PDB file of C-alpha atoms in Angstrom:
ATOM      1  CA  MET A   1     120.437  98.302 126.925  1.00  0.00           C
ATOM      2  CA  GLU A   2     119.040 101.011 129.186  1.00  0.00           C
ATOM      3  CA  ILE A   3     116.235 103.115 127.662  1.00  0.00           C
ATOM      4  CA  VAL A   4     115.806 106.709 128.828  1.00  0.00           C
ATOM      5  CA  HIS A   5     112.804 108.774 127.748  1.00  0.00           C
ATOM      6  CA  ILE A   6     113.690 112.455 127.394  1.00  0.00           C
ATOM      7  CA  ASP A   7     111.118 115.223 127.891  1.00  0.00           C
ATOM      8  CA  SER A   8     113.154 118.365 127.180  1.00  0.00           C
ATOM      9  CA  TRP A   9     116.375 119.532 125.560  1.00  0.00           C
ATOM     10  CA  GLU A  10     117.725 120.530 128.968  1.00  0.00           C
ATOM     11  CA  GLN A  11     117.127 117.003 130.242  1.00  0.00           C
ATOM     12  CA  PHE A  12     119.027 115.575 127.259  1.00  0.00           C
ATOM     13  CA  VAL A  13     121.996 117.858 127.930  1.00  0.00           C
ATOM     14  CA  THR A  14     122.062 116.806 131.594  1.00  0.00           C
ATOM     15  CA  ALA A  15     121.594 113.105 130.877  1.00  0.00           C
ATOM     16  CA  THR A  16     124.342 112.897 128.260  1.00  0.00           C
ATOM     17  CA  SER A  17     126.790 114.845 130.420  1.00  0.00           C
ATOM     18  CA  ALA A  18     126.960 111.708 132.559  1.00  0.00           C
ATOM     19  CA  CYS A  19     128.264 109.780 129.537  1.00  0.00           C
ATOM     20  CA  ASP A  20     131.747 111.243 129.531  1.00  0.00           C
ATOM     21  CA  GLY A  21     133.965 109.749 126.845  1.00  0.00           C
ATOM     22  CA  TRP A  22     131.157 107.673 125.318  1.00  0.00           C
ATOM     23  CA  ALA A  23     130.296 107.448 121.613  1.00  0.00           C
ATOM     24  CA  PHE A  24     126.902 108.464 120.220  1.00  0.00           C
ATOM     25  CA  ARG A  25     124.740 107.764 117.177  1.00  0.00           C
ATOM     26  CA  GLY A  26     121.481 109.463 116.249  1.00  0.00           C
ATOM     27  CA  LEU A  27     118.627 107.815 114.349  1.00  0.00           C
ATOM     28  CA  PRO A  28     115.537 109.669 113.091  1.00  0.00           C
ATOM     29  CA  ASP A  29     113.188 106.858 114.126  1.00  0.00           C
ATOM     30  CA  ALA A  30     113.332 105.491 117.668  1.00  0.00           C
ATOM     31  CA  ASP A  31     111.997 102.133 116.449  1.00  0.00           C
ATOM     32  CA  TRP A  32     115.008 101.501 114.202  1.00  0.00           C
ATOM     33  CA  GLN A  33     117.669  99.062 115.361  1.00  0.00           C
ATOM     34  CA  LEU A  34     121.394  99.693 115.171  1.00  0.00           C
ATOM     35  CA  PHE A  35     122.374  97.900 111.987  1.00  0.00           C
ATOM     36  CA  SER A  36     125.120  98.969 109.595  1.00  0.00           C
ATOM     37  CA  SER A  37     124.181 100.129 106.092  1.00  0.00           C
ATOM     38  CA  LEU A  38     125.570  96.847 104.733  1.00  0.00           C
ATOM     39  CA  SER A  39     123.445  94.807 107.141  1.00  0.00           C
ATOM     40  CA  ARG A  40     120.305  96.732 106.185  1.00  0.00           C
ATOM     41  CA  TYR A  41     121.026  96.277 102.488  1.00  0.00           C
ATOM     42  CA  LEU A  42     121.665  92.551 102.790  1.00  0.00           C
ATOM     43  CA  HIS A  43     118.642  92.003 105.034  1.00  0.00           C
ATOM     44  CA  SER A  44     116.462  93.789 102.476  1.00  0.00           C
ATOM     45  CA  PHE A  45     117.741  92.318  99.219  1.00  0.00           C
ATOM     46  CA  VAL A  46     119.818  89.171  99.856  1.00  0.00           C
ATOM     47  CA  PRO A  47     117.888  86.539 101.833  1.00  0.00           C
ATOM     48  CA  ASP A  48     120.681  83.959 101.427  1.00  0.00           C
ATOM     49  CA  ARG A  49     122.755  84.790 104.506  1.00  0.00           C
ATOM     50  CA  ALA A  50     125.284  82.087 103.685  1.00  0.00           C
ATOM     51  CA  SER A  51     126.452  84.248 100.782  1.00  0.00           C
ATOM     52  CA  TRP A  52     126.885  87.472 102.732  1.00  0.00           C
ATOM     53  CA  ARG A  53     130.594  86.966 103.376  1.00  0.00           C
ATOM     54  CA  GLN A  54     131.350  86.410  99.700  1.00  0.00           C
ATOM     55  CA  ARG A  55     129.227  89.392  98.674  1.00  0.00           C
ATOM     56  CA  GLU A  56     131.040  91.740 101.071  1.00  0.00           C
ATOM     57  CA  GLU A  57     134.404  90.455  99.835  1.00  0.00           C
ATOM     58  CA  ARG A  58     133.332  91.036  96.232  1.00  0.00           C
ATOM     59  CA  ALA A  59     132.174  94.596  96.988  1.00  0.00           C
ATOM     60  CA  LEU A  60     135.543  95.420  98.573  1.00  0.00           C
ATOM     61  CA  ARG A  61     137.396  93.838  95.654  1.00  0.00           C
ATOM     62  CA  ILE A  62     135.428  95.816  93.048  1.00  0.00           C
ATOM     63  CA  PHE A  63     135.897  99.087  94.926  1.00  0.00           C
ATOM     64  CA  ARG A  64     139.640  98.555  95.247  1.00  0.00           C
ATOM     65  CA  ARG A  65     139.950  97.617  91.598  1.00  0.00           C
ATOM     66  CA  LYS A  66     138.234 100.771  90.359  1.00  0.00           C
ATOM     67  CA  ALA A  67     138.536 103.500  93.006  1.00  0.00           C
ATOM     68  CA  HIS A  68     142.226 104.166  92.314  1.00  0.00           C
ATOM     69  CA  ILE A  69     141.166 106.021  89.151  1.00  0.00           C
ATOM     70  CA  TYR A  70     139.762 108.833  91.301  1.00  0.00           C
ATOM     71  CA  LEU A  71     142.375 108.968  94.062  1.00  0.00           C
ATOM     72  CA  ALA A  72     145.520 111.040  94.357  1.00  0.00           C
ATOM     73  CA  ASP A  73     146.942 108.394  96.730  1.00  0.00           C
ATOM     74  CA  PRO A  74     145.697 104.882  95.873  1.00  0.00           C
ATOM     75  CA  ASN A  75     147.620 103.491  98.862  1.00  0.00           C
ATOM     76  CA  VAL A  76     144.613 104.264 101.077  1.00  0.00           C
ATOM     77  CA  LEU A  77     142.920 101.267  99.462  1.00  0.00           C
ATOM     78  CA  VAL A  78     145.463  98.844 100.913  1.00  0.00           C
ATOM     79  CA  ASP A  79     144.493  99.527 104.535  1.00  0.00           C
ATOM     80  CA  ASP A  80     141.198  97.735 105.275  1.00  0.00           C
ATOM     81  CA  ILE A  81     139.756 100.347 107.641  1.00  0.00           C
ATOM     82  CA  ARG A  82     140.824 103.329 105.531  1.00  0.00           C
ATOM     83  CA  CYS A  83     139.315 101.636 102.485  1.00  0.00           C
ATOM     84  CA  LEU A  84     136.033 100.949 104.321  1.00  0.00           C
ATOM     85  CA  ALA A  85     135.976 104.513 105.661  1.00  0.00           C
ATOM     86  CA  LEU A  86     136.421 105.839 102.118  1.00  0.00           C
ATOM     87  CA  MET A  87     133.583 103.638 100.873  1.00  0.00           C
ATOM     88  CA  GLN A  88     131.385 104.794 103.755  1.00  0.00           C
ATOM     89  CA  HIS A  89     132.240 108.445 103.083  1.00  0.00           C
ATOM     90  CA  HIS A  90     131.050 108.149  99.489  1.00  0.00           C
ATOM     91  CA  GLY A  91     127.854 106.222 100.178  1.00  0.00           C
ATOM     92  CA  ALA A  92     128.724 102.544  99.730  1.00  0.00           C
ATOM     93  CA  PRO A  93     127.104 100.070 102.136  1.00  0.00           C
ATOM     94  CA  THR A  94     129.716  98.852 104.644  1.00  0.00           C
ATOM     95  CA  ARG A  95     129.700  97.036 107.964  1.00  0.00           C
ATOM     96  CA  MET A  96     130.958 100.159 109.757  1.00  0.00           C
ATOM     97  CA  LEU A  97     128.560 102.278 111.807  1.00  0.00           C
ATOM     98  CA  ASP A  98     129.219 106.007 112.111  1.00  0.00           C
ATOM     99  CA  PHE A  99     129.338 107.248 115.692  1.00  0.00           C
ATOM    100  CA  THR A 100     130.439 110.579 117.124  1.00  0.00           C
ATOM    101  CA  LYS A 101     132.067 111.626 120.371  1.00  0.00           C
ATOM    102  CA  SER A 102     129.556 114.477 120.631  1.00  0.00           C
ATOM    103  CA  PRO A 103     125.996 113.835 121.875  1.00  0.00           C
ATOM    104  CA  PHE A 104     124.995 117.087 120.182  1.00  0.00           C
ATOM    105  CA  VAL A 105     126.189 115.993 116.753  1.00  0.00           C
ATOM    106  CA  ALA A 106     124.262 112.753 117.278  1.00  0.00           C
ATOM    107  CA  ALA A 107     121.164 114.731 118.282  1.00  0.00           C
ATOM    108  CA  PHE A 108     121.450 116.761 115.067  1.00  0.00           C
ATOM    109  CA  PHE A 109     121.427 113.621 112.929  1.00  0.00           C
ATOM    110  CA  ALA A 110     118.536 112.223 114.959  1.00  0.00           C
ATOM    111  CA  LEU A 111     116.309 115.300 114.798  1.00  0.00           C
ATOM    112  CA  ASN A 112     117.211 117.212 111.649  1.00  0.00           C
ATOM    113  CA  ASN A 113     114.851 115.524 109.244  1.00  0.00           C
ATOM    114  CA  THR A 114     112.103 113.817 111.231  1.00  0.00           C
ATOM    115  CA  ASN A 115     108.747 114.487 112.838  1.00  0.00           C
ATOM    116  CA  ARG A 116     108.732 111.162 114.690  1.00  0.00           C
ATOM    117  CA  SER A 117     110.238 110.118 118.007  1.00  0.00           C
ATOM    118  CA  ALA A 118     113.974 109.887 117.385  1.00  0.00           C
ATOM    119  CA  ALA A 119     116.777 108.239 119.330  1.00  0.00           C
ATOM    120  CA  VAL A 120     120.351 108.894 120.352  1.00  0.00           C
ATOM    121  CA  PHE A 121     122.282 105.759 121.258  1.00  0.00           C
ATOM    122  CA  ALA A 122     125.186 106.108 123.686  1.00  0.00           C
ATOM    123  CA  LEU A 123     127.917 103.478 123.775  1.00  0.00           C
ATOM    124  CA  ASP A 124     130.179 103.100 126.817  1.00  0.00           C
ATOM    125  CA  THR A 125     133.399 102.945 124.823  1.00  0.00           C
ATOM    126  CA  PRO A 126     135.788 103.441 127.798  1.00  0.00           C
ATOM    127  CA  THR A 127     134.458 100.201 129.314  1.00  0.00           C
ATOM    128  CA  LEU A 128     134.349  98.384 125.977  1.00  0.00           C
ATOM    129  CA  TRP A 129     137.996  99.226 125.310  1.00  0.00           C
ATOM    130  CA  ARG A 130     138.872  97.081 128.343  1.00  0.00           C
ATOM    131  CA  ALA A 131     136.181  94.431 127.853  1.00  0.00           C
ATOM    132  CA  ALA A 132     135.945  91.206 125.885  1.00  0.00           C
ATOM    133  CA  PRO A 133     133.026  88.976 124.924  1.00  0.00           C
ATOM    134  CA  ARG A 134     132.265  86.343 127.547  1.00  0.00           C
ATOM    135  CA  HIS A 135     132.743  83.503 125.069  1.00  0.00           C
ATOM    136  CA  ALA A 136     136.214  84.715 124.011  1.00  0.00           C
ATOM    137  CA  PRO A 137     138.003  86.617 126.817  1.00  0.00           C
ATOM    138  CA  GLY A 138     141.127  86.985 124.699  1.00  0.00           C
ATOM    139  CA  LEU A 139     139.401  89.081 122.036  1.00  0.00           C
ATOM    140  CA  ARG A 140     139.897  92.482 123.588  1.00  0.00           C
ATOM    141  CA  ARG A 141     140.047  95.659 121.521  1.00  0.00           C
ATOM    142  CA  GLU A 142     143.804  95.634 120.944  1.00  0.00           C
ATOM    143  CA  ALA A 143     143.776  91.962 119.910  1.00  0.00           C
ATOM    144  CA  ILE A 144     141.157  92.400 117.177  1.00  0.00           C
ATOM    145  CA  ASP A 145     142.215  95.882 115.986  1.00  0.00           C
ATOM    146  CA  PRO A 146     141.285  95.858 112.263  1.00  0.00           C
ATOM    147  CA  ARG A 147     143.938  98.479 111.558  1.00  0.00           C
ATOM    148  CA  VAL A 148     146.516  95.732 112.095  1.00  0.00           C
ATOM    149  CA  ALA A 149     147.293  93.904 108.871  1.00  0.00           C
ATOM    150  CA  GLY A 150     145.364  90.654 108.607  1.00  0.00           C
ATOM    151  CA  ASN A 151     142.998  91.292 111.505  1.00  0.00           C
ATOM    152  CA  PHE A 152     139.998  92.313 109.406  1.00  0.00           C
ATOM    153  CA  GLU A 153     140.245  89.082 107.430  1.00  0.00           C
ATOM    154  CA  ARG A 154     140.850  87.091 110.601  1.00  0.00           C
ATOM    155  CA  TYR A 155     138.153  88.446 112.925  1.00  0.00           C
ATOM    156  CA  PHE A 156     135.556  90.372 110.896  1.00  0.00           C
ATOM    157  CA  ALA A 157     135.322  89.102 107.314  1.00  0.00           C
ATOM    158  CA  PRO A 158     134.332  85.535 108.372  1.00  0.00           C
ATOM    159  CA  ASN A 159     131.171  87.040 109.880  1.00  0.00           C
ATOM    160  CA  ASP A 160     131.082  84.560 112.762  1.00  0.00           C
ATOM    161  CA  GLN A 161     132.372  86.432 115.831  1.00  0.00           C
ATOM    162  CA  ASP A 162     130.081  88.331 118.238  1.00  0.00           C
ATOM    163  CA  ILE A 163     132.641  91.107 118.693  1.00  0.00           C
ATOM    164  CA  LEU A 164     132.931  94.804 117.989  1.00  0.00           C
ATOM    165  CA  TRP A 165     135.749  97.298 117.656  1.00  0.00           C
ATOM    166  CA  VAL A 166     135.515 101.056 118.187  1.00  0.00           C
ATOM    167  CA  GLY A 167     138.031 103.506 116.731  1.00  0.00           C
ATOM    168  CA  GLU A 168     139.216 105.570 113.789  1.00  0.00           C
ATOM    169  CA  PRO A 169     141.550 105.006 110.844  1.00  0.00           C
ATOM    170  CA  GLU A 170     145.151 106.072 111.367  1.00  0.00           C
ATOM    171  CA  ALA A 171     144.468 108.960 108.945  1.00  0.00           C
ATOM    172  CA  MET A 172     141.111 110.761 109.271  1.00  0.00           C
ATOM    173  CA  ASP A 173     139.371 112.786 106.571  1.00  0.00           C
ATOM    174  CA  ARG A 174     137.869 116.283 107.001  1.00  0.00           C
ATOM    175  CA  ARG A 175     134.340 115.004 107.491  1.00  0.00           C
ATOM    176  CA  LEU A 176     135.331 112.592 110.256  1.00  0.00           C
ATOM    177  CA  VAL A 177     137.233 115.361 112.026  1.00  0.00           C
ATOM    178  CA  ALA A 178     134.357 117.866 111.644  1.00  0.00           C
ATOM    179  CA  GLN A 179     131.865 115.408 113.110  1.00  0.00           C
ATOM    180  CA  SER A 180     134.151 114.255 115.967  1.00  0.00           C
ATOM    181  CA  GLY A 181     133.563 110.913 114.335  1.00  0.00           C
ATOM    182  CA  THR A 182     134.505 107.380 115.205  1.00  0.00           C
ATOM    183  CA  PHE A 183     133.489 103.985 113.833  1.00  0.00           C
ATOM    184  CA  VAL A 184     132.030 100.825 115.310  1.00  0.00           C
ATOM    185  CA  VAL A 185     132.951  97.672 113.389  1.00  0.00           C
ATOM    186  CA  PRO A 186     130.820  94.604 114.248  1.00  0.00           C
ATOM    187  CA  GLY A 187     132.012  91.045 113.743  1.00  0.00           C
ATOM    188  CA  VAL A 188     128.639  89.816 112.463  1.00  0.00           C
ATOM    189  CA  LEU A 189     126.200  91.315 109.978  1.00  0.00           C
ATOM    190  CA  ASP A 190     122.959  89.614 110.984  1.00  0.00           C
ATOM    191  CA  LYS A 191     122.607  91.019 114.518  1.00  0.00           C
ATOM    192  CA  PRO A 192     121.931  94.565 115.749  1.00  0.00           C
ATOM    193  CA  LEU A 193     124.640  96.224 117.788  1.00  0.00           C
ATOM    194  CA  ASP A 194     122.863  95.863 121.128  1.00  0.00           C
ATOM    195  CA  ALA A 195     122.662  92.069 120.623  1.00  0.00           C
ATOM    196  CA  ILE A 196     126.434  91.928 120.106  1.00  0.00           C
ATOM    197  CA  ILE A 197     127.076  94.129 123.134  1.00  0.00           C
ATOM    198  CA  GLY A 198     124.923  91.731 125.142  1.00  0.00           C
ATOM    199  CA  LYS A 199     127.695  89.152 124.666  1.00  0.00           C
ATOM    200  CA  TYR A 200     130.107  91.294 126.668  1.00  0.00           C
ATOM    201  CA  GLY A 201     130.609  91.295 130.429  1.00  0.00           C
ATOM    202  CA  ALA A 202     127.868  91.636 133.011  1.00  0.00           C
ATOM    203  CA  GLY A 203     127.380  94.816 135.015  1.00  0.00           C
ATOM    204  CA  PRO A 204     125.894  98.220 134.167  1.00  0.00           C
ATOM    205  CA  ALA A 205     124.410  98.566 130.702  1.00  0.00           C
ATOM    206  CA  LEU A 206     127.064  99.338 128.086  1.00  0.00           C
ATOM    207  CA  MET A 207     124.529 101.132 125.899  1.00  0.00           C
ATOM    208  CA  ARG A 208     121.818 103.697 126.577  1.00  0.00           C
ATOM    209  CA  LYS A 209     119.051 104.718 124.242  1.00  0.00           C
ATOM    210  CA  PHE A 210     117.758 108.256 124.693  1.00  0.00           C
ATOM    211  CA  VAL A 211     114.303 108.567 123.133  1.00  0.00           C
ATOM    212  CA  LEU A 212     113.578 112.103 121.905  1.00  0.00           C
ATOM    213  CA  PRO A 213     109.905 113.027 121.262  1.00  0.00           C
ATOM    214  CA  PRO A 214     108.878 115.363 118.429  1.00  0.00           C
ATOM    215  CA  SER A 215     107.902 118.004 120.991  1.00  0.00           C
ATOM    216  CA  LEU A 216     111.520 118.880 121.795  1.00  0.00           C
ATOM    217  CA  ARG A 217     112.730 119.146 118.185  1.00  0.00           C
ATOM    218  CA  ALA A 218     112.203 122.934 117.822  1.00  0.00           C
ATOM    219  CA  ASP A 219     114.157 123.777 120.987  1.00  0.00           C
ATOM    220  CA  ALA A 220     116.862 121.246 120.178  1.00  0.00           C
ATOM    221  CA  MET A 221     117.414 122.358 116.585  1.00  0.00           C
ATOM    222  CA  LEU A 222     117.606 126.011 117.606  1.00  0.00           C
ATOM    223  CA  ALA A 223     120.120 125.153 120.344  1.00  0.00           C
ATOM    224  CA  LEU A 224     122.211 123.139 117.861  1.00  0.00           C
ATOM    225  CA  TYR A 225     122.051 125.971 115.316  1.00  0.00           C
ATOM    226  CA  ARG A 226     123.393 128.359 117.962  1.00  0.00           C
ATOM    227  CA  MET A 227     126.169 125.855 118.686  1.00  0.00           C
ATOM    228  CA  ASN A 228     127.038 125.985 114.953  1.00  0.00           C
ATOM    229  CA  ILE A 229     126.112 122.351 114.459  1.00  0.00           C
ATOM    230  CA  THR A 230     124.650 122.322 110.944  1.00  0.00           C
ATOM    231  CA  HIS A 231     125.133 120.388 107.729  1.00  0.00           C
ATOM    232  CA  ALA A 232     127.515 123.129 106.612  1.00  0.00           C
ATOM    233  CA  THR A 233     129.875 122.517 109.520  1.00  0.00           C
ATOM    234  CA  LEU A 234     129.475 118.740 109.712  1.00  0.00           C
ATOM    235  CA  PHE A 235     129.985 118.284 105.968  1.00  0.00           C
ATOM    236  CA  PRO A 236     132.624 120.933 105.125  1.00  0.00           C
ATOM    237  CA  ASP A 237     132.016 121.163 101.391  1.00  0.00           C
ATOM    238  CA  LEU A 238     129.517 122.666  98.956  1.00  0.00           C
ATOM    239  CA  ASP A 239     127.130 119.741  99.389  1.00  0.00           C
ATOM    240  CA  GLY A 240     127.046 120.338 103.142  1.00  0.00           C
ATOM    241  CA  LEU A 241     126.383 124.037 102.659  1.00  0.00           C
ATOM    242  CA  ALA A 242     123.528 123.316 100.262  1.00  0.00           C
ATOM    243  CA  ARG A 243     121.964 120.795 102.641  1.00  0.00           C
ATOM    244  CA  SER A 244     122.212 123.304 105.504  1.00  0.00           C
ATOM    245  CA  ILE A 245     119.884 125.707 103.687  1.00  0.00           C
ATOM    246  CA  GLY A 246     116.904 123.512 104.524  1.00  0.00           C
ATOM    247  CA  TYR A 247     116.930 124.483 108.194  1.00  0.00           C
ATOM    248  CA  GLU A 248     117.226 128.155 107.270  1.00  0.00           C
ATOM    249  CA  LEU A 249     113.633 127.829 106.026  1.00  0.00           C
ATOM    250  CA  GLU A 250     112.547 127.218 109.623  1.00  0.00           C
ATOM    251  CA  ILE A 251     114.377 130.133 111.215  1.00  0.00           C
ATOM    252  CA  THR A 252     112.492 133.382 111.873  1.00  0.00           C
ATOM    253  CA  TRP A 253     114.531 136.250 113.249  1.00  0.00           C
ATOM    254  CA  PRO A 254     112.892 138.953 115.392  1.00  0.00           C
ATOM    255  CA  GLY A 255     112.064 141.959 113.243  1.00  0.00           C
ATOM    256  CA  HIS A 256     112.225 140.019 109.978  1.00  0.00           C
ATOM    257  CA  ARG A 257     109.038 139.572 108.017  1.00  0.00           C
ATOM    258  CA  ALA A 258     108.346 136.516 105.903  1.00  0.00           C
ATOM    259  CA  GLY A 259     109.813 137.201 102.490  1.00  0.00           C
ATOM    260  CA  GLY A 260     112.128 139.885 103.888  1.00  0.00           C
ATOM    261  CA  PRO A 261     115.918 139.897 103.754  1.00  0.00           C
ATOM    262  CA  GLY A 262     117.848 137.022 105.445  1.00  0.00           C
TER     263      GLY A 262
END
């Protein structure tokens, strides 16, 4: 993984423009590793790694058994990736990692709620779509596609393949569309994403980590606000609107006094 230290918002814009077609993920702490929410949960609370497969299977089974009560179309639960995406959308720990095709959306998630050095990870998805892990050259993206019936159980659920798949469900929800979102699905739960990517072919780094210092946050957040990248637009519902109000507390318009009209 290539690490790039960024000094200004302008430098970030220039640096990420060279990552055409890549996928991005922002983290509010540059020291955090790229683990899925399920991996973080299991690492924190379930030391018995031998049981992780069974625990993930049980979580999926419980969700499928009960979620239909709240759904207009319960058929979404049959498709593994659509079911996982629905779980992810509503806050359940899953093995999927949210990425976005926009470096600016990733920067928003990295910087919005932190005063530490943050990070935006960039994943060379065009190369990964054609690549395969060195130990299993036949496991290219189309071969392991978890949208194909049986493939999630075959390649991902066993939790023993150093592979990853990048893509979206066949049907995307409003939030995924608003965020230009995509998912990364790893084949193992006990390794960070960069360790899995290290199993793929040699050559230029397939991942870059842009480290963003606290000093650029003010310029970056104002630029993102002007680009209409806010919680209200990324989460197109009342919850997103309410969460967007936080940044309004930071904005001061010329000619407006504190306590004056917005």
